[in-house]
CSV table of C-alpha atoms and ligand atoms in Angstrom, one decimal:
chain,number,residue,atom,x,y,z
A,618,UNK,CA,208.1,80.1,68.3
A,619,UNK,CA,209.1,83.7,68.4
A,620,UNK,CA,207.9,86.0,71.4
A,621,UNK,CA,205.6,87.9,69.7
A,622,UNK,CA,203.6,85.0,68.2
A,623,UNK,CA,203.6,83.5,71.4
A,624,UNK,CA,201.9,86.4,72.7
A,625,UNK,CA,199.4,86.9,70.0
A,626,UNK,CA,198.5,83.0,70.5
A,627,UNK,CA,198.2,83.7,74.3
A,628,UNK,CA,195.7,86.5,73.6
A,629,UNK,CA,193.9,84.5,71.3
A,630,UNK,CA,192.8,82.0,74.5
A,631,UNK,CA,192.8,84.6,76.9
A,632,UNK,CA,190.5,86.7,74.5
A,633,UNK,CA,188.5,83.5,73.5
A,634,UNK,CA,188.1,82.8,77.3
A,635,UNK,CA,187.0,86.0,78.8
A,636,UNK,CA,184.3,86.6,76.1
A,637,UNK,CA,182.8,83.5,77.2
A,638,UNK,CA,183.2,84.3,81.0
A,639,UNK,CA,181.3,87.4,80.5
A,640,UNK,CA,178.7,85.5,78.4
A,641,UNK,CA,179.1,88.3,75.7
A,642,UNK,CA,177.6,86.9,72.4
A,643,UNK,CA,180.7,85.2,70.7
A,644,UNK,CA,182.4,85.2,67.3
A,645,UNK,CA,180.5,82.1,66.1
A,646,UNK,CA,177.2,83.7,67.7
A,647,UNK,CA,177.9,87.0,65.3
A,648,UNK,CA,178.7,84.9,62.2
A,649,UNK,CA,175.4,82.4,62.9
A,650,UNK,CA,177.5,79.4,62.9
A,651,UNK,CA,177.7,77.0,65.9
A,652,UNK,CA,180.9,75.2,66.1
A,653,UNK,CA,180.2,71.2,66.9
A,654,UNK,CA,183.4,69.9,69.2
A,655,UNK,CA,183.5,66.3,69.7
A,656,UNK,CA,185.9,64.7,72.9
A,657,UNK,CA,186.8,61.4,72.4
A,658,UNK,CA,188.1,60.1,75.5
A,659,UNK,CA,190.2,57.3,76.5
A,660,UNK,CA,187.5,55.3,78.1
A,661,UNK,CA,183.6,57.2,79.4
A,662,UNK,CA,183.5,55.2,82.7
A,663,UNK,CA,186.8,56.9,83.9
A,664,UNK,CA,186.3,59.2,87.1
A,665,UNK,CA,189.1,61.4,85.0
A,666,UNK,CA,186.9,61.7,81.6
A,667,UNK,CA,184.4,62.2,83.4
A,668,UNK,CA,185.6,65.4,85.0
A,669,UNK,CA,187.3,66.2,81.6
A,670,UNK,CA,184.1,66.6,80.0
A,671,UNK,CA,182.5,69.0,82.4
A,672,UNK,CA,185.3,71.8,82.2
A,673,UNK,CA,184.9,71.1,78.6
A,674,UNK,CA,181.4,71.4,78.9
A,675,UNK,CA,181.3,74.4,81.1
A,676,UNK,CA,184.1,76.3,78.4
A,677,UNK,CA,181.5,74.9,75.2
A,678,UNK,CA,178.4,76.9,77.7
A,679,UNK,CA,180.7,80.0,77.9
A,680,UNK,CA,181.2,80.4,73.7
A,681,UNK,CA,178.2,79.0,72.3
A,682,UNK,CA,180.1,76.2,71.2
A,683,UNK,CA,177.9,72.5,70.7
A,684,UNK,CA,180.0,69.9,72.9
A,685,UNK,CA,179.8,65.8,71.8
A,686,UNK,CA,181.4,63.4,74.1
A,687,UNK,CA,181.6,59.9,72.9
A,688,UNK,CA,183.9,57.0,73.8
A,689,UNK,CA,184.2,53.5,73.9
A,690,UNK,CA,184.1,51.5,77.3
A,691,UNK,CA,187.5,50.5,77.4
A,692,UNK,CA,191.1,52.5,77.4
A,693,UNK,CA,192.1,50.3,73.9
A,694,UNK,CA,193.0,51.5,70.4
A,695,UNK,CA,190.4,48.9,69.0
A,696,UNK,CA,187.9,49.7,70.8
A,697,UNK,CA,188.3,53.2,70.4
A,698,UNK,CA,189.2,53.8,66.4
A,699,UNK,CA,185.8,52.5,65.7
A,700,UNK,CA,184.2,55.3,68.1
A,701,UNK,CA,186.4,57.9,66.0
A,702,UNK,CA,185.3,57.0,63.0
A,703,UNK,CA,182.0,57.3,63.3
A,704,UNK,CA,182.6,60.5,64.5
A,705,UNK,CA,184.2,61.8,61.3
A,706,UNK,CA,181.5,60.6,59.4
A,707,UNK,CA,179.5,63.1,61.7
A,708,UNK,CA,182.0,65.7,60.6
A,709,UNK,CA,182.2,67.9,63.4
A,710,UNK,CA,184.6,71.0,63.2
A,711,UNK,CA,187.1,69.7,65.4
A,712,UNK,CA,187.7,66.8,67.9
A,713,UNK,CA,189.7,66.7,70.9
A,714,UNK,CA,191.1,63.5,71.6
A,715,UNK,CA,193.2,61.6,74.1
A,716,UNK,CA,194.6,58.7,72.1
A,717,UNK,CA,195.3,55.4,73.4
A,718,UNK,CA,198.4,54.7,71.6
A,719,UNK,CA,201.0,56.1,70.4
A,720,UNK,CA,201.2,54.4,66.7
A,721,UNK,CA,197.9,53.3,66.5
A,722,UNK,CA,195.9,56.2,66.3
A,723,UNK,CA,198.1,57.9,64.0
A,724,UNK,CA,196.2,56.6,60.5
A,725,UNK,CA,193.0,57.0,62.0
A,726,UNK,CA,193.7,60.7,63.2
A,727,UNK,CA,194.7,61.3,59.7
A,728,UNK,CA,191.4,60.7,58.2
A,729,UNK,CA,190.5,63.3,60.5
A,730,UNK,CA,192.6,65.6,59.4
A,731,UNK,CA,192.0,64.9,56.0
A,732,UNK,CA,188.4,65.3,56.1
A,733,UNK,CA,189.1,69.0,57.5
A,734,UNK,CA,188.5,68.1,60.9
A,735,UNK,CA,190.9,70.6,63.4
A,736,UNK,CA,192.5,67.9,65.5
A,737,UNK,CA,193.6,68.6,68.9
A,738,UNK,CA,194.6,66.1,71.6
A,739,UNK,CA,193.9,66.1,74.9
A,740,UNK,CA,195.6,64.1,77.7
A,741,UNK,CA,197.8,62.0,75.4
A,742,UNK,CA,199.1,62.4,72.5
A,743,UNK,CA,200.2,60.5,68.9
A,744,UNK,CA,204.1,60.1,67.6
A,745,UNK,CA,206.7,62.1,70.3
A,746,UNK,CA,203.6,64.6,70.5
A,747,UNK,CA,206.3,67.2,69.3
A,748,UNK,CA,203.2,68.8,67.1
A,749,UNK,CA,203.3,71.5,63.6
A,750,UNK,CA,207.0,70.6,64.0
A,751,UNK,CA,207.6,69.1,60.4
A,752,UNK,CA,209.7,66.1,62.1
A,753,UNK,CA,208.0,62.7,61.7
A,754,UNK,CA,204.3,61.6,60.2
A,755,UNK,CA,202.3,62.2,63.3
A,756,UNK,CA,203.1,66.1,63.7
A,757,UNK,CA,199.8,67.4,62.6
A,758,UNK,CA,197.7,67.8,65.2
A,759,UNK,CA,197.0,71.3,66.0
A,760,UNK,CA,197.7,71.0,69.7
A,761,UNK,CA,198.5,68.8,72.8
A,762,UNK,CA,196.9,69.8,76.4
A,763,UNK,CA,198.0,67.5,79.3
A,764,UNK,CA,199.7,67.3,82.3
A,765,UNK,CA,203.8,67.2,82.3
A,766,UNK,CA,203.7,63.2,83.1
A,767,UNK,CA,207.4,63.1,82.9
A,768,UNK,CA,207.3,65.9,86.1
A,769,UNK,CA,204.2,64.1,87.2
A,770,UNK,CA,206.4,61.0,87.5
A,771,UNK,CA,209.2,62.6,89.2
A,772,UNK,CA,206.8,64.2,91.7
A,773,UNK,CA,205.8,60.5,92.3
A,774,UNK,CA,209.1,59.4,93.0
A,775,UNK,CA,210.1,62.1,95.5
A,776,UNK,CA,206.5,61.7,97.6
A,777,UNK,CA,207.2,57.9,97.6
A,778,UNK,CA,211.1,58.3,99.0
A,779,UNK,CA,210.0,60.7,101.5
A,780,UNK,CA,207.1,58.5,102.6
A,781,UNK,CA,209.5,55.1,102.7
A,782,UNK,CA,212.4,57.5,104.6
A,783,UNK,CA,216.1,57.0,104.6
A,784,UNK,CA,216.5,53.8,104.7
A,785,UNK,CA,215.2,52.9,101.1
A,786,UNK,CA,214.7,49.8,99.7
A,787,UNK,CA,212.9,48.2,97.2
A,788,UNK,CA,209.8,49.4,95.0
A,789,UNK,CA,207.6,49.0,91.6
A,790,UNK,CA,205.6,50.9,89.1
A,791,UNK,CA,202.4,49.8,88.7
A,792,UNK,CA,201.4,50.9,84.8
A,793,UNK,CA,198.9,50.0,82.2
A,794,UNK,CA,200.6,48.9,79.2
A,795,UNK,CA,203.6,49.9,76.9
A,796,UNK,CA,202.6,52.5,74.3
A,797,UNK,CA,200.2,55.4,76.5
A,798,UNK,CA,202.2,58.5,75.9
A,799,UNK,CA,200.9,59.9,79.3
A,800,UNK,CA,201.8,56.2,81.3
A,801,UNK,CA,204.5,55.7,79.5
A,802,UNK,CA,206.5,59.2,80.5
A,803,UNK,CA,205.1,59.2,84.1
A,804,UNK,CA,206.8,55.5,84.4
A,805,UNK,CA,210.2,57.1,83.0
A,806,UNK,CA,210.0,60.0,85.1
A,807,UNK,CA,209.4,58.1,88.2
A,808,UNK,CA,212.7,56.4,87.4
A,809,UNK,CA,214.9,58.9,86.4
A,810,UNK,CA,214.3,61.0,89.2
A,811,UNK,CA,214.8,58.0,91.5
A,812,UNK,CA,217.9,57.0,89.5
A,813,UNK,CA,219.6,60.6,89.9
A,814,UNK,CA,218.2,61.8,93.5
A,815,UNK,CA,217.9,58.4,95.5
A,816,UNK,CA,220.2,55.8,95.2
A,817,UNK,CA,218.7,53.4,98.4
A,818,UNK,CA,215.7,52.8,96.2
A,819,UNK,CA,215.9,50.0,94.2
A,820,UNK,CA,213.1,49.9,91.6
A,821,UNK,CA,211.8,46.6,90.7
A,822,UNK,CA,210.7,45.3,87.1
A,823,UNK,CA,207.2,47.1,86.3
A,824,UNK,CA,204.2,45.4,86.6
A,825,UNK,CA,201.3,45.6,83.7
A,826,UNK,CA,197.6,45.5,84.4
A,827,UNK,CA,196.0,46.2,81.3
A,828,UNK,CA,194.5,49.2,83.3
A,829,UNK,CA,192.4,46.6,85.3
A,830,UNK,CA,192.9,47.1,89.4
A,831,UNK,CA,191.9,43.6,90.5
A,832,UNK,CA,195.0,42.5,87.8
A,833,UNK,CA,197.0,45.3,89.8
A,834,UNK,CA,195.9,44.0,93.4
A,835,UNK,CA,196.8,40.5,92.5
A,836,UNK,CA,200.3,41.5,91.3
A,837,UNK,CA,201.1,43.9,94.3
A,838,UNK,CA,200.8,40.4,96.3
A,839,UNK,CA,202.5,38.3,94.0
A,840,UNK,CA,205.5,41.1,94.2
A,841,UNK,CA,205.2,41.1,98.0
A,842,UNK,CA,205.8,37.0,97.7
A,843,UNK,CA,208.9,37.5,95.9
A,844,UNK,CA,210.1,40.2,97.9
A,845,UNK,CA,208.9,40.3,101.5
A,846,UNK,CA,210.9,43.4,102.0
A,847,UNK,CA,208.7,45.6,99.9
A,848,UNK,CA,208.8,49.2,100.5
A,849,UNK,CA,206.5,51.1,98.4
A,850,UNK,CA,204.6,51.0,95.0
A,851,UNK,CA,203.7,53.8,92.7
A,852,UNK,CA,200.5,53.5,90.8
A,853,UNK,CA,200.8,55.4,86.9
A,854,UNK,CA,197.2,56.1,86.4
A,855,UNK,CA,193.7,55.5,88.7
A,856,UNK,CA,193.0,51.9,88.4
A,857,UNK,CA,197.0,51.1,88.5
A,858,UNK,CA,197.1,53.1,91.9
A,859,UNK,CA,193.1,51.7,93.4
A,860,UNK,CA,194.2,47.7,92.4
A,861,UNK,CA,198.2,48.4,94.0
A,862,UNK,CA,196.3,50.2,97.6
A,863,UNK,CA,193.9,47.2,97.2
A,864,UNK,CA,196.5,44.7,96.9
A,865,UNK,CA,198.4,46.3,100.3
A,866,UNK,CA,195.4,46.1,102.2
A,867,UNK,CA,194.7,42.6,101.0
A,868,UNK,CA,198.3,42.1,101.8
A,869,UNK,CA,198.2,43.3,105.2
A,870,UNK,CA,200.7,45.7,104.5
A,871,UNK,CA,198.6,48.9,105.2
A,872,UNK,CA,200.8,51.8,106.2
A,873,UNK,CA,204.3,49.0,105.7
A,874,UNK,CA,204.5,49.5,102.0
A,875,UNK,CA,203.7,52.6,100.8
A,876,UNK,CA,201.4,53.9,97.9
A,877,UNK,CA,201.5,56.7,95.9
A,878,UNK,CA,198.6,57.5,93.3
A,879,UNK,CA,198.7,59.2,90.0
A,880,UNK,CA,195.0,60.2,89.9
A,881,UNK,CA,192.7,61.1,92.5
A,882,UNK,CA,188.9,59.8,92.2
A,883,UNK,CA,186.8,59.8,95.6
A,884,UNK,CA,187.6,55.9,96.2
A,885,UNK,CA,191.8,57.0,96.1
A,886,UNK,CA,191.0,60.0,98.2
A,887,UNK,CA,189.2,57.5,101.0
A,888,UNK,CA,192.2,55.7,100.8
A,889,UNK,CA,194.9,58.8,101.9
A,890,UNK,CA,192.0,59.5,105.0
A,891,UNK,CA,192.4,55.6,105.8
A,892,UNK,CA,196.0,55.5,105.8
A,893,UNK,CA,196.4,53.2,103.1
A,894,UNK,CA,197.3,55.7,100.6
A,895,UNK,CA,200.3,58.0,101.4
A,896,UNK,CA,199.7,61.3,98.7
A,897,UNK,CA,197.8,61.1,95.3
A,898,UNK,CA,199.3,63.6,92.8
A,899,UNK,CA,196.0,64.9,91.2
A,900,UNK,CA,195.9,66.0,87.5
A,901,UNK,CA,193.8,68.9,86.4
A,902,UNK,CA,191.3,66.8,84.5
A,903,UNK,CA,188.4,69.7,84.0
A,904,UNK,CA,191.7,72.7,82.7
A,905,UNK,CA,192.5,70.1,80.2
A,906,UNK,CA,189.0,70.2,79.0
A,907,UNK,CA,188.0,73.5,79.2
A,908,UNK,CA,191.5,74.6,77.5
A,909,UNK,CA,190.9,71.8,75.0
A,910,UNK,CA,187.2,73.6,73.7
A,911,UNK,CA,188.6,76.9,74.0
A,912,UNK,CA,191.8,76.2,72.1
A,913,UNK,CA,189.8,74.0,69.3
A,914,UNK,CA,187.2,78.0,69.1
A,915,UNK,CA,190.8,79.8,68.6
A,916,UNK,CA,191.5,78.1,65.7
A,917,UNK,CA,188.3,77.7,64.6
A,918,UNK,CA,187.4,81.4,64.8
A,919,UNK,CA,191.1,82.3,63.3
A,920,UNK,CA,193.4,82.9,66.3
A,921,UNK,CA,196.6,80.8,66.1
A,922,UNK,CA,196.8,78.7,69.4
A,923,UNK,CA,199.8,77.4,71.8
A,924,UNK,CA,200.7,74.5,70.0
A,925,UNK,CA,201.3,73.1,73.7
A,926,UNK,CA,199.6,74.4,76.6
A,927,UNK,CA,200.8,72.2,79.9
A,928,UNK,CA,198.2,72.2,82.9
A,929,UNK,CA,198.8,71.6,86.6
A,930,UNK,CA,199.1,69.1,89.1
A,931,UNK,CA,197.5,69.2,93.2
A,932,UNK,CA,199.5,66.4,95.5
A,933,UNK,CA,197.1,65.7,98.2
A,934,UNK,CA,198.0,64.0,101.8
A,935,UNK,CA,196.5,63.6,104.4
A,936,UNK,CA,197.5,66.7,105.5
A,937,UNK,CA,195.7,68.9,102.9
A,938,UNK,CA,192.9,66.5,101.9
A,939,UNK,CA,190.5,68.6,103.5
A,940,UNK,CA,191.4,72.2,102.5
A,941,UNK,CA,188.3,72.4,99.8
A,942,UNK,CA,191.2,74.5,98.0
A,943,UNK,CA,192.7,71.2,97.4
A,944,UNK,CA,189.2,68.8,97.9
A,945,UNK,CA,188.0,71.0,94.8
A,946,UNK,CA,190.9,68.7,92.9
A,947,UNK,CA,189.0,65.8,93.5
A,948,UNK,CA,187.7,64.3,90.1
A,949,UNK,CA,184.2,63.6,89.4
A,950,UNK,CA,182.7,60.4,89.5
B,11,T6T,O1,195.7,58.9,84.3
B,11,T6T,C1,194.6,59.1,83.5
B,11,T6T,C2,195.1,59.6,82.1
B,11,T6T,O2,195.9,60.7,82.3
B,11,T6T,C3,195.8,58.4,81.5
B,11,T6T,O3,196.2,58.8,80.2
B,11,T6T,C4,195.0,57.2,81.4
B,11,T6T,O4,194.5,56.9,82.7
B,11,T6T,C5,193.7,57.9,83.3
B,11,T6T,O5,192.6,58.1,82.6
B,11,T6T,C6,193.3,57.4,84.7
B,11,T6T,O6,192.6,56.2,84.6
């Protein structure tokens, strides 16, 4: 994208944003129409969703905008195509989604699109997420907000070597399931950066839980059987990370094999005060959502929008976990 675009697609969110911080009547106030923004997240019971939908909520307060959240109770395409369709048969104006798979929601995202629904996901995303690029069939959603997971992944890998020390050894990735985008690239980051920057540490075959934590405790001990010499795990997402630090304590390996937590709900954040968890690196759940509602009134009101806009990361220790600059990361439960 040229310069100039990019700034007039930067002053469309910053404009959007700061009429709706100084809760001036908006565009869609003037006009009479009330935009209706669904957010379909990957599962409703997840301490991340959850604080997803309030800075979402919080940006829909600030422009006027009528906010839906509905989801299904699992993070599964079956589960969760159903829950989309019947929300384009509510036709909003546009729905922010994070996807649960790669292919799969591809076809049904279409519909979408083809029933003049603005798509925009949030989170994950559908095909390389490489979107309005004209390469490949899944290109057309508007816009992807999310973390970097492949950085997110590195940053896993370096707090995990410098938490097992020089003498390296052996570790794991405990992930959900082939196909997340967000998983998937955290996973690859973790062992690229381990590849290139620490050649003691020897990662081990990853370990799929289906994103259920008593799956992910169990395996952490069956690992530990098979390798008694375990230094260290890295859990991808929340219940990967809460089942892997559950699995050490049930172990008896609190504080000998290390843990290091993608996500950062109260229960993970109990764990770094207890010493079973060594750093969590918190996404920016809430930015994602409130970015996600402002971006979808951009395009809705006319502005062109980023057709990426990357949000930030807090790694919390035990050293930091009580600066409430850093507690204020904590996700919602
Ligand atoms: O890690 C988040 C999210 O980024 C991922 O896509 C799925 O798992 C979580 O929701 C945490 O459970």
């Amino acid at each position: 994208m040229e310069r100039r675009s990019i700034l007039k697609a930067v002053a469309g969110i910053v404009t959007a944003a700061s009429i709706g911080l100084a809760a001036m009547p908006s565009q869609a106030a003037d006009s009479g129409k009330k935009y209706t923004v669904a957010l379909i997240p990957g599962l409703t019971t997840d301490a991340f969703y959850i604080t997803m939908r309030k800075g979402a909520q919080a940006a829909a307060d600030a422009l006027g905008v009528n906010l839906v959240f509905q989801g299904g109770p699992e993070f599964n395409p079956v589960v969760q195509v159903p829950v989309l369709d019947a929300m384009i048969a509510r036709k909003p104006d546009a729905i922010l989604i994070a996807p649960t798979d790669t292919t799969q929601l591809v076809e049904p995202l279409r519909k979408a699109k083809d029933a003049g629904i603005a798509v925009i996901t949030v989170d994950t995303f559908i095909g390389t997420g490489k979107y309005q690029s004209g390469a490949g069939d899944a290109d057309f959603p508007l816009a992807y907000i999310a973390s970097d997971n492949v950085l997110g992944g590195r940053m896993a890998a370096r707090a995990l070597a410098t938490a097992i020390g020089d003498a390296g050894g052996k570790v794991y990735v405990s992930n959900v399931k082939p196909g997340i985008s967000t998983t998937d690239q955290r996973e690859a980051g973790f062992k690229a950066e381990m590849k290139e920057n620490f050649p003691k540490i020897t990662v081990l075959e990853t370990q799929f839980n289906e994103n259920d934590a008593n799956k992910a405790a169990s395996q952490l001990q069956a690992v530990f059987a098979r390798n008694s010499d375990l230094k260290g795990v890295f859990g991808a997402n929340l219940f990967s990370a809460l089942g892997a630090g559950n699995g050490v304590q049930q172990a008896g390996q609190t504080g000998n094999v290390k843990v290091i937590a993608f996500d950062a709900p109260g229960s993970i954040v109990d764990n770094i005060k207890s010493g079973l968890v060594d750093a969590a690196i918190a996404q920016h759940p809430a930015e994602i959502g409130y970015y996600g509602v402002v971006s979808a009134y951009a395009h809705l009101t006319g502005q062109s929008i980023p057709v990426a806009i990357g949000t930030g990361f807090t790694v919390i220790d035990k050293n930091n976990v009580a600066d409430p600059n850093v507690a204020k990361y904590v996700y919602s439960e």
